[in-house]
PDB file of C-alpha atoms in Angstrom:
ATOM      1  CA  MET A  21     -25.021  -6.644   4.043  1.00  0.00           C
ATOM      2  CA  SER A  22     -25.592  -5.986   7.751  1.00  0.00           C
ATOM      3  CA  ARG A  23     -21.971  -6.758   8.656  1.00  0.00           C
ATOM      4  CA  LEU A  24     -20.768  -4.154   6.177  1.00  0.00           C
ATOM      5  CA  LEU A  25     -23.202  -1.558   7.480  1.00  0.00           C
ATOM      6  CA  THR A  26     -22.127  -2.203  11.072  1.00  0.00           C
ATOM      7  CA  ALA A  27     -18.467  -1.900  10.079  1.00  0.00           C
ATOM      8  CA  ILE A  28     -19.079   1.392   8.292  1.00  0.00           C
ATOM      9  CA  ILE A  29     -20.976   2.965  11.188  1.00  0.00           C
ATOM     10  CA  PHE A  30     -18.302   1.863  13.652  1.00  0.00           C
ATOM     11  CA  LEU A  31     -15.304   2.929  11.594  1.00  0.00           C
ATOM     12  CA  LEU A  32     -16.680   6.279  10.492  1.00  0.00           C
ATOM     13  CA  GLY A  33     -17.354   7.094  14.123  1.00  0.00           C
ATOM     14  CA  ILE A  34     -13.708   6.737  15.070  1.00  0.00           C
ATOM     15  CA  SER A  35     -11.647   9.909  14.964  1.00  0.00           C
ATOM     16  CA  SER A  36      -8.426   9.714  12.978  1.00  0.00           C
ATOM     17  CA  VAL A  37      -5.221   9.308  14.966  1.00  0.00           C
ATOM     18  CA  TYR A  38      -2.769   9.798  12.098  1.00  0.00           C
ATOM     19  CA  ALA A  39      -2.888  11.871   8.921  1.00  0.00           C
ATOM     20  CA  ALA A  40      -2.785   9.698   5.823  1.00  0.00           C
ATOM     21  CA  LYS A  41      -0.122  10.692   3.313  1.00  0.00           C
ATOM     22  CA  VAL A  42      -1.217  11.484  -0.237  1.00  0.00           C
ATOM     23  CA  ASP A  43       1.461  11.182  -2.911  1.00  0.00           C
ATOM     24  CA  THR A  44       1.124  11.801  -6.617  1.00  0.00           C
ATOM     25  CA  VAL A  45       3.795   9.740  -8.340  1.00  0.00           C
ATOM     26  CA  GLU A  46       4.733   9.026 -11.926  1.00  0.00           C
ATOM     27  CA  VAL A  47       5.077   5.301 -12.541  1.00  0.00           C
ATOM     28  CA  TYR A  48       6.965   4.322 -15.671  1.00  0.00           C
ATOM     29  CA  SER A  49       5.191   1.821 -17.890  1.00  0.00           C
ATOM     30  CA  ALA A  50       7.671  -0.118 -20.008  1.00  0.00           C
ATOM     31  CA  SER A  51       4.811  -1.615 -22.020  1.00  0.00           C
ATOM     32  CA  MET A  52       3.459   1.834 -22.978  1.00  0.00           C
ATOM     33  CA  LYS A  53       6.810   3.642 -22.853  1.00  0.00           C
ATOM     34  CA  LYS A  54       5.460   6.491 -20.778  1.00  0.00           C
ATOM     35  CA  LYS A  55       4.990   7.660 -17.192  1.00  0.00           C
ATOM     36  CA  VAL A  56       1.520   7.216 -15.687  1.00  0.00           C
ATOM     37  CA  LYS A  57       0.401   9.532 -12.891  1.00  0.00           C
ATOM     38  CA  THR A  58      -0.891   7.697  -9.842  1.00  0.00           C
ATOM     39  CA  VAL A  59      -2.210   8.810  -6.462  1.00  0.00           C
ATOM     40  CA  VAL A  60      -1.069   6.712  -3.503  1.00  0.00           C
ATOM     41  CA  VAL A  61      -2.752   7.186  -0.112  1.00  0.00           C
ATOM     42  CA  SER A  62      -0.700   5.552   2.637  1.00  0.00           C
ATOM     43  CA  PRO A  63      -0.839   5.378   6.419  1.00  0.00           C
ATOM     44  CA  GLU A  64       1.443   7.826   8.208  1.00  0.00           C
ATOM     45  CA  LYS A  65       3.086   5.194  10.351  1.00  0.00           C
ATOM     46  CA  GLY A  66       4.003   1.578   9.788  1.00  0.00           C
ATOM     47  CA  ALA A  67       4.104  -0.666   6.766  1.00  0.00           C
ATOM     48  CA  PRO A  68       0.788  -1.066   4.922  1.00  0.00           C
ATOM     49  CA  LYS A  69      -1.071  -4.295   5.625  1.00  0.00           C
ATOM     50  CA  ALA A  70      -2.723  -4.546   2.203  1.00  0.00           C
ATOM     51  CA  THR A  71      -3.371  -2.629  -1.023  1.00  0.00           C
ATOM     52  CA  LEU A  72      -6.613  -1.540  -2.676  1.00  0.00           C
ATOM     53  CA  TYR A  73      -6.348  -0.454  -6.315  1.00  0.00           C
ATOM     54  CA  LEU A  74      -9.114   2.043  -7.044  1.00  0.00           C
ATOM     55  CA  LEU A  75      -9.932   2.782 -10.711  1.00  0.00           C
ATOM     56  CA  HIS A  76     -11.613   5.865 -12.152  1.00  0.00           C
ATOM     57  CA  GLY A  77     -14.326   5.990 -14.781  1.00  0.00           C
ATOM     58  CA  TYR A  78     -14.611   7.083 -18.412  1.00  0.00           C
ATOM     59  CA  SER A  79     -13.237  10.607 -18.976  1.00  0.00           C
ATOM     60  CA  GLY A  80     -11.888  10.649 -15.409  1.00  0.00           C
ATOM     61  CA  ASN A  81      -8.359  10.661 -14.063  1.00  0.00           C
ATOM     62  CA  TYR A  82      -6.084   9.560 -11.239  1.00  0.00           C
ATOM     63  CA  GLY A  83      -7.174  12.395  -8.928  1.00  0.00           C
ATOM     64  CA  ASN A  84     -10.933  11.779  -9.003  1.00  0.00           C
ATOM     65  CA  TRP A  85     -11.286   9.472  -6.025  1.00  0.00           C
ATOM     66  CA  VAL A  86      -9.101  11.394  -3.576  1.00  0.00           C
ATOM     67  CA  ASN A  87     -10.652  14.729  -4.579  1.00  0.00           C
ATOM     68  CA  LYS A  88     -14.300  13.610  -4.626  1.00  0.00           C
ATOM     69  CA  THR A  89     -14.300  11.218  -1.655  1.00  0.00           C
ATOM     70  CA  PRO A  90     -11.957  12.563   1.024  1.00  0.00           C
ATOM     71  CA  GLN A  91     -13.138   9.898   3.483  1.00  0.00           C
ATOM     72  CA  ILE A  92     -10.855   7.374   1.811  1.00  0.00           C
ATOM     73  CA  LYS A  93      -8.012   8.949   3.783  1.00  0.00           C
ATOM     74  CA  ASN A  94      -9.835   8.068   7.006  1.00  0.00           C
ATOM     75  CA  TRP A  95     -10.111   4.458   5.897  1.00  0.00           C
ATOM     76  CA  VAL A  96      -6.369   4.376   5.286  1.00  0.00           C
ATOM     77  CA  ASP A  97      -5.718   5.885   8.723  1.00  0.00           C
ATOM     78  CA  GLN A  98      -8.004   3.471  10.527  1.00  0.00           C
ATOM     79  CA  ASN A  99      -7.169   0.263   8.685  1.00  0.00           C
ATOM     80  CA  GLU A 100      -3.580   0.753   7.533  1.00  0.00           C
ATOM     81  CA  TYR A 101      -3.907  -0.330   3.941  1.00  0.00           C
ATOM     82  CA  LEU A 102      -2.787   1.524   0.836  1.00  0.00           C
ATOM     83  CA  ILE A 103      -5.203   2.983  -1.687  1.00  0.00           C
ATOM     84  CA  VAL A 104      -3.716   3.324  -5.158  1.00  0.00           C
ATOM     85  CA  CYS A 105      -5.478   5.350  -7.880  1.00  0.00           C
ATOM     86  CA  PRO A 106      -3.767   5.042 -11.273  1.00  0.00           C
ATOM     87  CA  ASP A 107      -4.617   7.060 -14.343  1.00  0.00           C
ATOM     88  CA  GLY A 108      -6.375   4.729 -16.749  1.00  0.00           C
ATOM     89  CA  GLY A 109      -6.601   7.075 -19.701  1.00  0.00           C
ATOM     90  CA  TYR A 110      -9.678   8.890 -20.939  1.00  0.00           C
ATOM     91  CA  ASP A 111     -11.379   5.821 -22.409  1.00  0.00           C
ATOM     92  CA  SER A 112      -9.044   2.807 -22.157  1.00  0.00           C
ATOM     93  CA  TRP A 113     -11.492   0.488 -20.366  1.00  0.00           C
ATOM     94  CA  TYR A 114      -8.277  -0.919 -18.824  1.00  0.00           C
ATOM     95  CA  TRP A 115      -7.657  -3.150 -21.823  1.00  0.00           C
ATOM     96  CA  ASP A 116      -4.518  -3.966 -23.782  1.00  0.00           C
ATOM     97  CA  ILE A 117      -5.439  -2.977 -27.338  1.00  0.00           C
ATOM     98  CA  GLU A 118      -2.970  -3.611 -30.144  1.00  0.00           C
ATOM     99  CA  GLY A 119      -2.384  -0.666 -32.444  1.00  0.00           C
ATOM    100  CA  THR A 120      -3.500   1.983 -29.956  1.00  0.00           C
ATOM    101  CA  GLY A 121      -0.488   2.059 -27.655  1.00  0.00           C
ATOM    102  CA  ASP A 122      -2.774   1.381 -24.691  1.00  0.00           C
ATOM    103  CA  ARG A 123      -1.718  -1.455 -22.418  1.00  0.00           C
ATOM    104  CA  TYR A 124      -3.499  -0.540 -19.211  1.00  0.00           C
ATOM    105  CA  GLU A 125      -4.225  -4.174 -18.361  1.00  0.00           C
ATOM    106  CA  THR A 126      -0.494  -4.866 -18.296  1.00  0.00           C
ATOM    107  CA  PHE A 127       0.234  -1.619 -16.490  1.00  0.00           C
ATOM    108  CA  VAL A 128      -2.221  -2.081 -13.617  1.00  0.00           C
ATOM    109  CA  SER A 129      -1.953  -5.838 -13.121  1.00  0.00           C
ATOM    110  CA  LYS A 130       1.834  -6.131 -13.443  1.00  0.00           C
ATOM    111  CA  GLU A 131       3.861  -2.928 -13.652  1.00  0.00           C
ATOM    112  CA  LEU A 132       1.956  -0.904 -11.073  1.00  0.00           C
ATOM    113  CA  VAL A 133       1.644  -3.784  -8.597  1.00  0.00           C
ATOM    114  CA  SER A 134       5.402  -4.363  -8.793  1.00  0.00           C
ATOM    115  CA  TYR A 135       6.144  -0.654  -8.279  1.00  0.00           C
ATOM    116  CA  ILE A 136       3.816  -0.280  -5.284  1.00  0.00           C
ATOM    117  CA  GLU A 137       5.184  -3.319  -3.494  1.00  0.00           C
ATOM    118  CA  GLN A 138       8.781  -2.294  -4.075  1.00  0.00           C
ATOM    119  CA  GLN A 139       8.376   1.382  -3.191  1.00  0.00           C
ATOM    120  CA  TYR A 140       5.789   1.226  -0.392  1.00  0.00           C
ATOM    121  CA  GLY A 141       6.511  -2.114   1.233  1.00  0.00           C
ATOM    122  CA  ALA A 142       3.028  -3.486   0.538  1.00  0.00           C
ATOM    123  CA  PRO A 143       2.714  -7.245   1.010  1.00  0.00           C
ATOM    124  CA  ALA A 144       3.315  -9.325  -2.121  1.00  0.00           C
ATOM    125  CA  ASP A 145       0.367 -11.578  -1.349  1.00  0.00           C
ATOM    126  CA  ARG A 146      -2.726 -11.895  -3.567  1.00  0.00           C
ATOM    127  CA  THR A 147      -4.973 -12.189  -0.501  1.00  0.00           C
ATOM    128  CA  LYS A 148      -3.775  -8.712   0.529  1.00  0.00           C
ATOM    129  CA  ARG A 149      -4.574  -7.152  -2.847  1.00  0.00           C
ATOM    130  CA  GLY A 150      -7.966  -5.805  -3.861  1.00  0.00           C
ATOM    131  CA  ILE A 151      -9.185  -3.935  -6.910  1.00  0.00           C
ATOM    132  CA  THR A 152     -12.378  -1.959  -7.537  1.00  0.00           C
ATOM    133  CA  GLY A 153     -13.603   1.119  -9.355  1.00  0.00           C
ATOM    134  CA  LEU A 154     -16.549   3.052 -10.714  1.00  0.00           C
ATOM    135  CA  SER A 155     -18.248   2.791 -14.116  1.00  0.00           C
ATOM    136  CA  MET A 156     -15.492   2.045 -16.669  1.00  0.00           C
ATOM    137  CA  GLY A 157     -13.263   1.381 -13.665  1.00  0.00           C
ATOM    138  CA  GLY A 158     -15.781  -1.058 -12.180  1.00  0.00           C
ATOM    139  CA  HIS A 159     -15.687  -3.026 -15.393  1.00  0.00           C
ATOM    140  CA  GLY A 160     -11.904  -2.706 -15.435  1.00  0.00           C
ATOM    141  CA  ALA A 161     -11.508  -3.965 -11.873  1.00  0.00           C
ATOM    142  CA  LEU A 162     -13.559  -7.111 -12.470  1.00  0.00           C
ATOM    143  CA  TYR A 163     -12.007  -7.658 -15.895  1.00  0.00           C
ATOM    144  CA  LEU A 164      -8.476  -7.483 -14.483  1.00  0.00           C
ATOM    145  CA  ALA A 165      -9.271  -9.567 -11.414  1.00  0.00           C
ATOM    146  CA  ILE A 166     -10.851 -12.363 -13.449  1.00  0.00           C
ATOM    147  CA  ARG A 167      -7.993 -12.414 -15.954  1.00  0.00           C
ATOM    148  CA  HIS A 168      -5.305 -12.186 -13.251  1.00  0.00           C
ATOM    149  CA  GLN A 169      -6.498 -14.358 -10.393  1.00  0.00           C
ATOM    150  CA  ASP A 170      -2.857 -15.029  -9.520  1.00  0.00           C
ATOM    151  CA  VAL A 171      -2.529 -11.314  -8.693  1.00  0.00           C
ATOM    152  CA  PHE A 172      -5.865 -10.372  -7.073  1.00  0.00           C
ATOM    153  CA  ALA A 173      -7.959 -12.312  -4.563  1.00  0.00           C
ATOM    154  CA  ASN A 174     -10.553  -9.588  -3.904  1.00  0.00           C
ATOM    155  CA  ALA A 175     -12.472  -7.527  -6.438  1.00  0.00           C
ATOM    156  CA  GLY A 176     -15.378  -5.117  -6.624  1.00  0.00           C
ATOM    157  CA  SER A 177     -17.328  -2.752  -8.805  1.00  0.00           C
ATOM    158  CA  THR A 178     -19.553   0.240  -8.125  1.00  0.00           C
ATOM    159  CA  SER A 179     -21.907   1.254 -10.965  1.00  0.00           C
ATOM    160  CA  GLY A 180     -19.759  -0.815 -13.277  1.00  0.00           C
ATOM    161  CA  GLY A 181     -20.267  -1.148 -17.018  1.00  0.00           C
ATOM    162  CA  VAL A 182     -20.140  -4.886 -16.557  1.00  0.00           C
ATOM    163  CA  ASP A 183     -21.708  -5.673 -19.950  1.00  0.00           C
ATOM    164  CA  ILE A 184     -20.660  -3.325 -22.741  1.00  0.00           C
ATOM    165  CA  ARG A 185     -22.714  -5.007 -25.469  1.00  0.00           C
ATOM    166  CA  PRO A 186     -25.990  -3.109 -24.881  1.00  0.00           C
ATOM    167  CA  PHE A 187     -24.047   0.123 -25.580  1.00  0.00           C
ATOM    168  CA  PRO A 188     -22.437  -0.451 -29.002  1.00  0.00           C
ATOM    169  CA  ASN A 189     -22.097   3.233 -29.858  1.00  0.00           C
ATOM    170  CA  ASN A 190     -21.004   4.639 -26.510  1.00  0.00           C
ATOM    171  CA  TRP A 191     -17.734   5.663 -24.836  1.00  0.00           C
ATOM    172  CA  SER A 192     -15.420   5.095 -27.840  1.00  0.00           C
ATOM    173  CA  ILE A 193     -15.596   1.340 -27.391  1.00  0.00           C
ATOM    174  CA  LYS A 194     -16.055   0.604 -31.092  1.00  0.00           C
ATOM    175  CA  LYS A 195     -12.923   2.613 -31.873  1.00  0.00           C
ATOM    176  CA  ARG A 196     -10.975   0.093 -29.819  1.00  0.00           C
ATOM    177  CA  ILE A 197     -12.522  -3.271 -30.639  1.00  0.00           C
ATOM    178  CA  GLY A 198     -14.530  -2.535 -33.785  1.00  0.00           C
ATOM    179  CA  GLU A 199     -18.215  -2.254 -34.569  1.00  0.00           C
ATOM    180  CA  TYR A 200     -20.274  -4.699 -32.517  1.00  0.00           C
ATOM    181  CA  HIS A 201     -22.136  -6.293 -35.441  1.00  0.00           C
ATOM    182  CA  ASP A 202     -18.817  -7.107 -37.196  1.00  0.00           C
ATOM    183  CA  ASN A 203     -16.796  -8.075 -34.107  1.00  0.00           C
ATOM    184  CA  GLN A 204     -19.081  -9.883 -31.690  1.00  0.00           C
ATOM    185  CA  THR A 205     -16.339 -12.285 -30.588  1.00  0.00           C
ATOM    186  CA  ALA A 206     -14.086  -9.384 -29.591  1.00  0.00           C
ATOM    187  CA  TRP A 207     -16.918  -7.701 -27.676  1.00  0.00           C
ATOM    188  CA  ASN A 208     -17.673 -10.947 -25.819  1.00  0.00           C
ATOM    189  CA  GLU A 209     -13.991 -11.355 -24.937  1.00  0.00           C
ATOM    190  CA  HIS A 210     -13.794  -7.819 -23.546  1.00  0.00           C
ATOM    191  CA  THR A 211     -16.963  -7.767 -21.419  1.00  0.00           C
ATOM    192  CA  VAL A 212     -17.055  -8.926 -17.805  1.00  0.00           C
ATOM    193  CA  ILE A 213     -20.343 -10.813 -17.898  1.00  0.00           C
ATOM    194  CA  GLU A 214     -18.955 -13.217 -20.516  1.00  0.00           C
ATOM    195  CA  LEU A 215     -15.815 -13.972 -18.484  1.00  0.00           C
ATOM    196  CA  ILE A 216     -17.227 -15.220 -15.215  1.00  0.00           C
ATOM    197  CA  HIS A 217     -16.885 -18.859 -16.257  1.00  0.00           C
ATOM    198  CA  GLN A 218     -13.141 -18.263 -15.837  1.00  0.00           C
ATOM    199  CA  ILE A 219     -13.467 -17.663 -12.080  1.00  0.00           C
ATOM    200  CA  ARG A 220     -11.977 -20.647 -10.300  1.00  0.00           C
ATOM    201  CA  PRO A 221     -14.165 -21.901  -7.431  1.00  0.00           C
ATOM    202  CA  GLY A 222     -13.516 -19.928  -4.256  1.00  0.00           C
ATOM    203  CA  ASN A 223     -10.698 -17.966  -5.858  1.00  0.00           C
ATOM    204  CA  LEU A 224     -12.173 -14.441  -5.884  1.00  0.00           C
ATOM    205  CA  LYS A 225     -14.156 -12.593  -3.244  1.00  0.00           C
ATOM    206  CA  LEU A 226     -16.549 -10.251  -5.055  1.00  0.00           C
ATOM    207  CA  PHE A 227     -18.625  -7.232  -4.087  1.00  0.00           C
ATOM    208  CA  ILE A 228     -20.837  -5.484  -6.654  1.00  0.00           C
ATOM    209  CA  ASP A 229     -23.136  -2.517  -6.118  1.00  0.00           C
ATOM    210  CA  CYS A 230     -25.217  -0.201  -8.289  1.00  0.00           C
ATOM    211  CA  GLY A 231     -27.774   2.568  -7.885  1.00  0.00           C
ATOM    212  CA  THR A 232     -31.346   1.735  -8.826  1.00  0.00           C
ATOM    213  CA  GLU A 233     -31.634   4.796 -11.103  1.00  0.00           C
ATOM    214  CA  ASP A 234     -28.328   4.104 -12.856  1.00  0.00           C
ATOM    215  CA  PHE A 235     -28.291   3.338 -16.605  1.00  0.00           C
ATOM    216  CA  PHE A 236     -26.022   0.389 -15.714  1.00  0.00           C
ATOM    217  CA  PHE A 237     -28.526  -1.024 -13.209  1.00  0.00           C
ATOM    218  CA  GLY A 238     -29.890  -3.584 -15.681  1.00  0.00           C
ATOM    219  CA  VAL A 239     -26.497  -5.030 -16.605  1.00  0.00           C
ATOM    220  CA  ASN A 240     -25.473  -5.220 -12.950  1.00  0.00           C
ATOM    221  CA  ASN A 241     -28.649  -7.129 -12.118  1.00  0.00           C
ATOM    222  CA  ALA A 242     -27.930  -9.445 -15.031  1.00  0.00           C
ATOM    223  CA  LEU A 243     -24.395 -10.035 -13.740  1.00  0.00           C
ATOM    224  CA  HIS A 244     -25.724 -10.785 -10.259  1.00  0.00           C
ATOM    225  CA  GLU A 245     -28.228 -13.269 -11.686  1.00  0.00           C
ATOM    226  CA  LYS A 246     -25.598 -15.000 -13.816  1.00  0.00           C
ATOM    227  CA  LEU A 247     -23.147 -15.234 -10.916  1.00  0.00           C
ATOM    228  CA  THR A 248     -25.928 -16.738  -8.805  1.00  0.00           C
ATOM    229  CA  TYR A 249     -26.903 -19.198 -11.543  1.00  0.00           C
ATOM    230  CA  MET A 250     -23.264 -20.269 -11.942  1.00  0.00           C
ATOM    231  CA  ASN A 251     -22.899 -20.623  -8.157  1.00  0.00           C
ATOM    232  CA  VAL A 252     -20.175 -17.972  -7.897  1.00  0.00           C
ATOM    233  CA  ALA A 253     -20.219 -16.544  -4.377  1.00  0.00           C
ATOM    234  CA  HIS A 254     -20.514 -12.752  -4.262  1.00  0.00           C
ATOM    235  CA  ASP A 255     -22.073  -9.850  -2.362  1.00  0.00           C
ATOM    236  CA  TYR A 256     -24.522  -7.654  -4.261  1.00  0.00           C
ATOM    237  CA  LEU A 257     -25.945  -4.354  -3.029  1.00  0.00           C
ATOM    238  CA  THR A 258     -28.444  -1.973  -4.603  1.00  0.00           C
ATOM    239  CA  MET A 259     -29.325   1.449  -3.226  1.00  0.00           C
ATOM    240  CA  PRO A 260     -31.226   4.480  -4.513  1.00  0.00           C
ATOM    241  CA  GLY A 261     -28.943   6.515  -6.699  1.00  0.00           C
ATOM    242  CA  LYS A 262     -27.851   7.603 -10.150  1.00  0.00           C
ATOM    243  CA  HIS A 263     -24.581   7.395 -12.061  1.00  0.00           C
ATOM    244  CA  ASP A 264     -22.930  10.262 -10.205  1.00  0.00           C
ATOM    245  CA  TRP A 265     -20.681  11.267  -7.335  1.00  0.00           C
ATOM    246  CA  ASN A 266     -23.616  11.629  -4.966  1.00  0.00           C
ATOM    247  CA  TYR A 267     -23.970   7.848  -5.212  1.00  0.00           C
ATOM    248  CA  TRP A 268     -20.260   6.968  -5.347  1.00  0.00           C
ATOM    249  CA  SER A 269     -19.452   9.092  -2.291  1.00  0.00           C
ATOM    250  CA  LYS A 270     -21.747   6.711  -0.382  1.00  0.00           C
ATOM    251  CA  SER A 271     -21.034   3.438  -2.156  1.00  0.00           C
ATOM    252  CA  ILE A 272     -17.283   3.723  -1.641  1.00  0.00           C
ATOM    253  CA  ASP A 273     -17.783   3.268   2.106  1.00  0.00           C
ATOM    254  CA  PHE A 274     -19.438  -0.101   1.494  1.00  0.00           C
ATOM    255  CA  GLN A 275     -16.717  -1.048  -0.953  1.00  0.00           C
ATOM    256  CA  MET A 276     -13.914  -0.231   1.481  1.00  0.00           C
ATOM    257  CA  ALA A 277     -15.647  -1.969   4.378  1.00  0.00           C
ATOM    258  CA  PHE A 278     -15.862  -5.101   2.214  1.00  0.00           C
ATOM    259  CA  PHE A 279     -12.162  -4.990   1.349  1.00  0.00           C
ATOM    260  CA  ASN A 280     -11.197  -4.308   4.945  1.00  0.00           C
ATOM    261  CA  GLN A 281     -13.022  -7.487   5.957  1.00  0.00           C
ATOM    262  CA  CYS A 282     -11.258  -9.412   3.183  1.00  0.00           C
ATOM    263  CA  PHE A 283      -7.841  -8.157   4.257  1.00  0.00           C
ATOM    264  CA  GLN A 284      -8.447  -9.084   7.887  1.00  0.00           C
ATOM    265  CA  GLU A 285      -9.517 -12.658   7.217  1.00  0.00           C
ATOM    266  CA  LYS A 286      -7.087 -15.346   8.257  1.00  0.00           C
ATOM    267  CA  PRO A 287      -6.008 -17.928   5.672  1.00  0.00           C
ATOM    268  CA  ALA A 288      -7.952 -21.170   5.888  1.00  0.00           C
ATOM    269  CA  ALA A 289      -6.106 -23.960   7.685  1.00  0.00           C
ATOM    270  CA  LYS A 290      -4.717 -26.617   5.348  1.00  0.00           C
TER     271      LYS A 290
END
């Protein structure tokens, strides 16, 4: 992780030249037949070089990241990529769930990506798209990236609920996919740790972090161990911290440094 730390120290020490623009837009979702509020942070000048989709957690909303971590505007200024923060509902887990009206997987991975690239001139190139988030949004980012590897080439998670099965009675999950003991197949199909066999070799760059006092620390360690066992390349970082904004206000700098490195890499020669 030394390269990330060096990048953070260097970039945070640079004073901003331009003022990043912060828009709150309403993006129409045809699949859900409603408008979804989304914050878009864009560089003041020039076309964006890449896009980072940044997902909020359970009970959160589209404004959390820009309000709680104002330094993301500095990253946009310095590195000229978009940061896009969609509303993912109170407890959607970024799934498409029949019968609920929620189709946040479709919205984020298809409808929102199309809107951002048409309206903001972001490159329509999977290597220039990243997705990450906190808690429910960390799970959502990895879930969407694994299931849509044609859309995203770079994915992360901070304090992510990357295995929902140890928490069968929490966060309204059973209201969406049923009681765990009666619907184990559905729970396996909707949890990140059981999907990593779908990652095509070398197809996703991954960065996962979690605080050592976080109630999701155990499942993140388990994910790291399984990725290692299955020989899936990834970066994994642990730091002191709980499941709160004190931790995320620090971890987001490591996340954005990782994505900045991904976006700057040149395609491998064929």
